[in-house]
Coordinates of C-alpha atoms and ligand atoms in Angstrom, one line a residue:
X14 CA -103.4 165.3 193.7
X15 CA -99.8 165.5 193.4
X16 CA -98.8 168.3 190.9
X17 CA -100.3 171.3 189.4
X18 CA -99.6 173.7 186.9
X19 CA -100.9 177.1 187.4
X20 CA -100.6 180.4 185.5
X21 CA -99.1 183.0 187.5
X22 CA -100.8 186.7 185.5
X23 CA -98.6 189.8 186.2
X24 CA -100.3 193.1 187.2
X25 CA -100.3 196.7 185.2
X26 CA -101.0 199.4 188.1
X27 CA -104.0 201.6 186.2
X28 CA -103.3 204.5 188.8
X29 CA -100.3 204.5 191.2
X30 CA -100.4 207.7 193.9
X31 CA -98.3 208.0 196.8
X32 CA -100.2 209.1 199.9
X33 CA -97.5 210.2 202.4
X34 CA -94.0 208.9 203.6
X35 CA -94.5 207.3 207.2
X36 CA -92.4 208.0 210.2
X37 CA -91.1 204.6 209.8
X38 CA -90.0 205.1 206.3
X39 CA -92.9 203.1 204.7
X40 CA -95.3 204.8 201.9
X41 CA -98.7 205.1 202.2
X42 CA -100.2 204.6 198.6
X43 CA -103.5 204.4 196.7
X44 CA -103.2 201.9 193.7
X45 CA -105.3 200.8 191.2
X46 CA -104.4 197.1 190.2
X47 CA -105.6 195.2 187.3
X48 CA -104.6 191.6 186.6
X49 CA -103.5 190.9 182.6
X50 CA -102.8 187.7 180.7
X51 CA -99.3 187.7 180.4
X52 CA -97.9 184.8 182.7
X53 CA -95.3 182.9 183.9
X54 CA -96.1 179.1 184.2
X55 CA -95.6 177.0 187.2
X56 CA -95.8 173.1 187.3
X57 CA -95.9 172.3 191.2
X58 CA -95.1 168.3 192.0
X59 CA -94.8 166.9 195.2
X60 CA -91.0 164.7 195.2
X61 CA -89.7 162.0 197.7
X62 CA -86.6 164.4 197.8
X63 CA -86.6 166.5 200.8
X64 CA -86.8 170.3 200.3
X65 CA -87.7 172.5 197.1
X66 CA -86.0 172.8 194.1
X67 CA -86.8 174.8 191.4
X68 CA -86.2 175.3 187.8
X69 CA -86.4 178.1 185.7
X70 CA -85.8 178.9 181.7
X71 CA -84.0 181.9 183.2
X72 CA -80.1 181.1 184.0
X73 CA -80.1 184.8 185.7
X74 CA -83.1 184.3 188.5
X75 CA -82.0 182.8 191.8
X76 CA -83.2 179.5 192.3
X77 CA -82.5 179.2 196.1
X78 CA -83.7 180.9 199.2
X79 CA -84.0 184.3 197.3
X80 CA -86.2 183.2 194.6
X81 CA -89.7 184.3 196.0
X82 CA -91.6 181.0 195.3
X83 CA -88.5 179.5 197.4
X84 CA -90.0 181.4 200.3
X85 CA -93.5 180.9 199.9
X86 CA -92.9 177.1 199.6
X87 CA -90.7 177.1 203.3
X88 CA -93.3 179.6 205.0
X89 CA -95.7 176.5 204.4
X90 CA -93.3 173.7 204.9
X91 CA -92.3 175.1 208.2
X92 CA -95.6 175.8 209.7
X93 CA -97.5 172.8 208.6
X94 CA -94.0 170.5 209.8
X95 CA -94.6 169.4 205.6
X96 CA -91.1 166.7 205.2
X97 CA -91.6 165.7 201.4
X98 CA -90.4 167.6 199.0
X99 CA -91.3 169.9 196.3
X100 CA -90.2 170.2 192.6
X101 CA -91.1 173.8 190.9
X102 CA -90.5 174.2 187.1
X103 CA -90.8 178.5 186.8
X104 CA -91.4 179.0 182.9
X105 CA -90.7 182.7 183.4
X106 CA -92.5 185.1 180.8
X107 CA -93.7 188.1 183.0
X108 CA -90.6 190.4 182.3
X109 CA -88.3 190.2 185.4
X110 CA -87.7 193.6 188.2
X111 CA -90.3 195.4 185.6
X112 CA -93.1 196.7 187.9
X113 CA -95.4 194.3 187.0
X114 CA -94.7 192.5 190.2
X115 CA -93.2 188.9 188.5
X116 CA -92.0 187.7 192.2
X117 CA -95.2 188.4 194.1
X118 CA -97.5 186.7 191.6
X119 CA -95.1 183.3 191.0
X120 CA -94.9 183.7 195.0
X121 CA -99.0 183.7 194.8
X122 CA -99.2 180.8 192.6
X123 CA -96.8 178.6 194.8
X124 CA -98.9 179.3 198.3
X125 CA -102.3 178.2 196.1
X126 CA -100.7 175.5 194.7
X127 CA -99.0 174.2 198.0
X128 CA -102.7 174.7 199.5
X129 CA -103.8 172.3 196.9
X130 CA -101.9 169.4 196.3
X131 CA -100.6 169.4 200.4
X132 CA -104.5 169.6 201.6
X133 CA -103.8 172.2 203.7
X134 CA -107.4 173.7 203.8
X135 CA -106.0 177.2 204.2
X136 CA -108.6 179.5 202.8
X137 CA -108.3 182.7 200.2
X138 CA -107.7 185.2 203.1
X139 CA -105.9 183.0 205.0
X140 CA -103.5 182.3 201.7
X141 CA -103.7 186.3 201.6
X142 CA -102.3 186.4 205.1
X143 CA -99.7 184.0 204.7
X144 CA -98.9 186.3 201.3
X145 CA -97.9 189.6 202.9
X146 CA -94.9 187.9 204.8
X147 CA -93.6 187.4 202.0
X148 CA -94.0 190.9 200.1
X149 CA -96.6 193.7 200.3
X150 CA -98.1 192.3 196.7
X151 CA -98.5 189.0 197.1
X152 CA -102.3 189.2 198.8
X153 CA -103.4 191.1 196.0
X154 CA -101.7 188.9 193.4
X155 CA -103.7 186.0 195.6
X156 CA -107.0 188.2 195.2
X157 CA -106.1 188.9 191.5
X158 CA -108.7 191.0 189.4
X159 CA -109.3 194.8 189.5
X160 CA -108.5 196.7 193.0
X161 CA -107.5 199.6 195.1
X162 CA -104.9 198.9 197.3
X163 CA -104.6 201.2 200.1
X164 CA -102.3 201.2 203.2
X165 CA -98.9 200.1 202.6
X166 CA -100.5 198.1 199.9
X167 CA -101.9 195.0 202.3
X168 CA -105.4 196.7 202.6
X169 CA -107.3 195.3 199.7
X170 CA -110.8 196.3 198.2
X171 CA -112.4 194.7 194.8
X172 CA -113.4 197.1 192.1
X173 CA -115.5 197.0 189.3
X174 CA -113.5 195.2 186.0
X175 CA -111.6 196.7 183.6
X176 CA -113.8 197.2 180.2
X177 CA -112.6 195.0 177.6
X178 CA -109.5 196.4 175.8
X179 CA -106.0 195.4 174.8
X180 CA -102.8 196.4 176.5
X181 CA -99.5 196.8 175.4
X182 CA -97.1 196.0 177.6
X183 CA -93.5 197.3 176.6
X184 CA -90.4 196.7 179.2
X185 CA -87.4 198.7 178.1
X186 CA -83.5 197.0 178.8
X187 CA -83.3 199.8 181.4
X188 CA -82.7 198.2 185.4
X189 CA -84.7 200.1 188.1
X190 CA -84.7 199.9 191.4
X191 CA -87.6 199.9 193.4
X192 CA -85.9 201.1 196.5
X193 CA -84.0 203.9 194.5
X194 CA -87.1 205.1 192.8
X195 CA -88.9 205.3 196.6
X196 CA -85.8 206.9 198.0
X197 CA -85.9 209.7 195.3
X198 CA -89.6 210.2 195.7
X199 CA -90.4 213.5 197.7
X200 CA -93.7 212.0 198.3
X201 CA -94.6 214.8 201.3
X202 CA -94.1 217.3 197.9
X203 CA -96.0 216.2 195.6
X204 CA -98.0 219.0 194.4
X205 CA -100.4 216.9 192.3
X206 CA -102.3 213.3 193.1
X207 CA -103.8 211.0 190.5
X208 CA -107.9 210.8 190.8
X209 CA -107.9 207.3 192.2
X210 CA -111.3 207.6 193.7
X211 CA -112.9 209.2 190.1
X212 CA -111.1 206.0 188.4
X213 CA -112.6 203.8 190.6
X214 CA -116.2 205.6 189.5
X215 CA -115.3 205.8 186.0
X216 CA -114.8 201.7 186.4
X217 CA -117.7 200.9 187.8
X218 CA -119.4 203.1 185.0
X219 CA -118.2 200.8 182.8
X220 CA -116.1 204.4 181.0
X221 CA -112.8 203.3 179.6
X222 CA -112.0 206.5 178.2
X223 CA -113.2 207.9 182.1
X224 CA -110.4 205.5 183.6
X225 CA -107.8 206.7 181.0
X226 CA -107.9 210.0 181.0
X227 CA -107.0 209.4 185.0
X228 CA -104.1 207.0 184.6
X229 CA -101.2 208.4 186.2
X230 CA -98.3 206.9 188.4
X231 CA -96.3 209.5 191.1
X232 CA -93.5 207.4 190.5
X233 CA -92.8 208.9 187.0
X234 CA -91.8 212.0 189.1
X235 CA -88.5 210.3 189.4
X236 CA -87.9 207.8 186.6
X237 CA -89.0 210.1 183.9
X238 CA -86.1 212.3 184.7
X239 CA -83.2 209.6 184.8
X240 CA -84.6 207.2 182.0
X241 CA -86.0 209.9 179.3
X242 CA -87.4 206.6 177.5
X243 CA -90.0 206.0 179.6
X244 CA -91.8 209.0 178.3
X245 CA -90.8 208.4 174.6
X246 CA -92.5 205.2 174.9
X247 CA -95.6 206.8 176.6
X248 CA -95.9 209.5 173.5
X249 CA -95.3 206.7 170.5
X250 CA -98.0 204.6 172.5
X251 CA -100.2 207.4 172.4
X252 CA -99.4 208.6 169.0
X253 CA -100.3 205.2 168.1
X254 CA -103.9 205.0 169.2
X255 CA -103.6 204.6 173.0
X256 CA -106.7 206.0 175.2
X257 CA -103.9 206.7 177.3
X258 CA -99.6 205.2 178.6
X259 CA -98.0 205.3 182.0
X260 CA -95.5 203.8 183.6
X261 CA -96.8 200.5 185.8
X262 CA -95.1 200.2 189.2
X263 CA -92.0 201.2 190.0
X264 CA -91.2 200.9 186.0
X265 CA -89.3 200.6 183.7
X266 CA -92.4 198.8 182.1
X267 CA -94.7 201.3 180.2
X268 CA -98.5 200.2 179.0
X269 CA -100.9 201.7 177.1
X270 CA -104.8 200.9 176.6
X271 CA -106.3 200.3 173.1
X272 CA -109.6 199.4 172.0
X273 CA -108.6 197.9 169.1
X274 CA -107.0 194.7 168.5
X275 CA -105.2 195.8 165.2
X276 CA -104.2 199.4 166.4
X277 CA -102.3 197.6 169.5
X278 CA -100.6 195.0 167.5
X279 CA -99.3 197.9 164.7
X280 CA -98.2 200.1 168.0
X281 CA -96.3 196.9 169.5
X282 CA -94.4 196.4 166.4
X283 CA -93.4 200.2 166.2
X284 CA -92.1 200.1 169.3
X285 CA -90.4 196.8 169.2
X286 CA -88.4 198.3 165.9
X287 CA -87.7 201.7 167.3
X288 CA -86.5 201.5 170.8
X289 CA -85.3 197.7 169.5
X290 CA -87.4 196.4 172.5
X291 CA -87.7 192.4 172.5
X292 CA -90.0 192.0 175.7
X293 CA -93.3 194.1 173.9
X294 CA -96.3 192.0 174.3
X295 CA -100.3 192.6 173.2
X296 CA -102.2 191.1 175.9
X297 CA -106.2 192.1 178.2
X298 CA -107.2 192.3 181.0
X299 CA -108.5 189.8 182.9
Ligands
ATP320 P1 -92.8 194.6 191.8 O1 -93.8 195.0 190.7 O2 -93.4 193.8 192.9 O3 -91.9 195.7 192.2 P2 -90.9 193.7 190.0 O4 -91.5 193.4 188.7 O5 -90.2 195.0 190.1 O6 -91.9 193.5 191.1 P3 -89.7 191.1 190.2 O7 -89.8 190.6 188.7 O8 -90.6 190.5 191.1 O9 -89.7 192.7 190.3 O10 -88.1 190.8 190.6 C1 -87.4 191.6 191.4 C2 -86.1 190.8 191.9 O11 -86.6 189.7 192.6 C3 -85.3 190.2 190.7 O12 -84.2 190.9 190.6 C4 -85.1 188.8 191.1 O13 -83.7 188.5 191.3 C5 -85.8 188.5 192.4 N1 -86.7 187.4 192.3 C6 -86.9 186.5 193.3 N2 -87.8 185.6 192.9 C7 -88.3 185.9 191.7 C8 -89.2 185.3 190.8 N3 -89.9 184.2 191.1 N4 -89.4 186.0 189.6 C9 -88.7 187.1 189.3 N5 -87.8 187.7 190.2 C10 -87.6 187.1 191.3

């Protein structure tokens, strides 16, 4: 085999608490990931040229050492002494430094499809292992599915699935940082933590309306304050039918669960037209 085209799926992060803030400055979290079916496209092709180049639709998005699927490509290159080349065309749809970790999952899909067409007989874990050097959600984006991710966000467990619904997925033009939102967090304050472990129940019941009712992300605590859209969206999605609208990750993106089809497409175009949002997308689980 010498090329492959693989879909890389973003994540939505059902429930998102913050444990503690280490001595060492890291955070100790809780998460609830849950893959969806919005993607960005990678075609993966072995080349007699030396090195990796990469493509992308986006003019904006490094395409050198700092694109992520750059460093997952060299991380295999270097240890397995690999001296062809790579070509990577990176169709980008996932909405870029959104929460809904766009990086880590094209990262994902580049060390699975260097596995393949290389022969490297590395196996899921060991591809999971390889993932964490390069950022703390590229195992689970390897992994994929429903989980709680625990630790620093490297210690993995499968849940039960999602129950079939439809998700809107709505990234305002708003920039946020990651490390600003972390460095704002009081997270040794926090006077109130999401039910992570009654969500996990509520999933394996098979209760969409029990893992709703506990969606709720600690980083709000700070983004809600500095970008008042984030909540705006949240009510319209919920005055729109949602079960229930947070924030995913470290934002901007906002999602809301629906069980019906037509009730998330209306709410998608309502927010498209009022907050004159072009990256609003109806999409599952999966
Ligand atoms: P997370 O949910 O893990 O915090 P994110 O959605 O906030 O991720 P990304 O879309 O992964 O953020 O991008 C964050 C930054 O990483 C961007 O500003 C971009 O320049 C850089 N980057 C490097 N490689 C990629 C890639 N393949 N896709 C998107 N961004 C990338």
């Amino acid at each position: 085999m010498d090329e492959i085209t693989l879909k890389a799926l973003a994540k939505i992060n059902l429930g998102l608490d913050v444990i503690r803030r280490r001595e060492d400055g890291y955070h100790e979290v809780s998460m609830v990931m849950q893959t969806i079916h919005l993607y960005d496209r990678l075609e993966i092709a072995k080349s007699h040229e030396p090195g990796i180049h990469i493509r992308s639709n986006l003019n904006f998005l490094p395409v050198n050492e700092n694109n992520l699927v750059y460093k997952a490509g060299k991380l295999l290159m270097d240890e397995f002494g690999i001296t062809d080349g790579v070509d990577v065309n990176l169709e980008k749809r996932i909405p870029v430094a959104a929460g809904m970790a766009g990086g880590s999952t094209d990262a994902a899909s580049m060390l699975y499809g260097m596995n393949r067409i290389f022969d490297l007989g590395l196996s899921r874990r060991q591809l999971m292992e390889r993932g964490v050097q390069i950022g703390a959600d590229v195992p689970y984006c390897i992994m994929a599915k429903t989980a709680l991710s625990e630790g620093i966000g490297e210690v993995l467990t499968e849940v039960a699935p999602l129950p079939d619904c439809f998700v809107v997925v709505a990234k305002p033009t708003i920039s946020v940082s990651t490390k600003m939102v972390y460095e704002n967090l009081h997270a040794n304050e926090l006077q109130h933590h999401p039910d992570v472990v009654g969500m996990v129940d509520a999933l394996k019941q098979g209760d969409l309306s029990g893992v709703a009712s506990r969606m709720e992300n600690v980083l709000e605590t700070v983004t809600t304050k500095l970008y008042p859209q984030i909540e705006e969206i949240k009510q319209t999605m919920k005055e729109s039918g949602a079960e229930n609208a947070i924030m995913s990750g470290s934002g901007p993106t906002v999602f809301g669960l629906y069980t019906e089809k037509a009730t998330a497409e209306q709410a998608a175009e309502k927010i498209r037209q009022q907050y004159g949002l072009s990256e609003v997308y109806v999409t599952q689980p999966c």
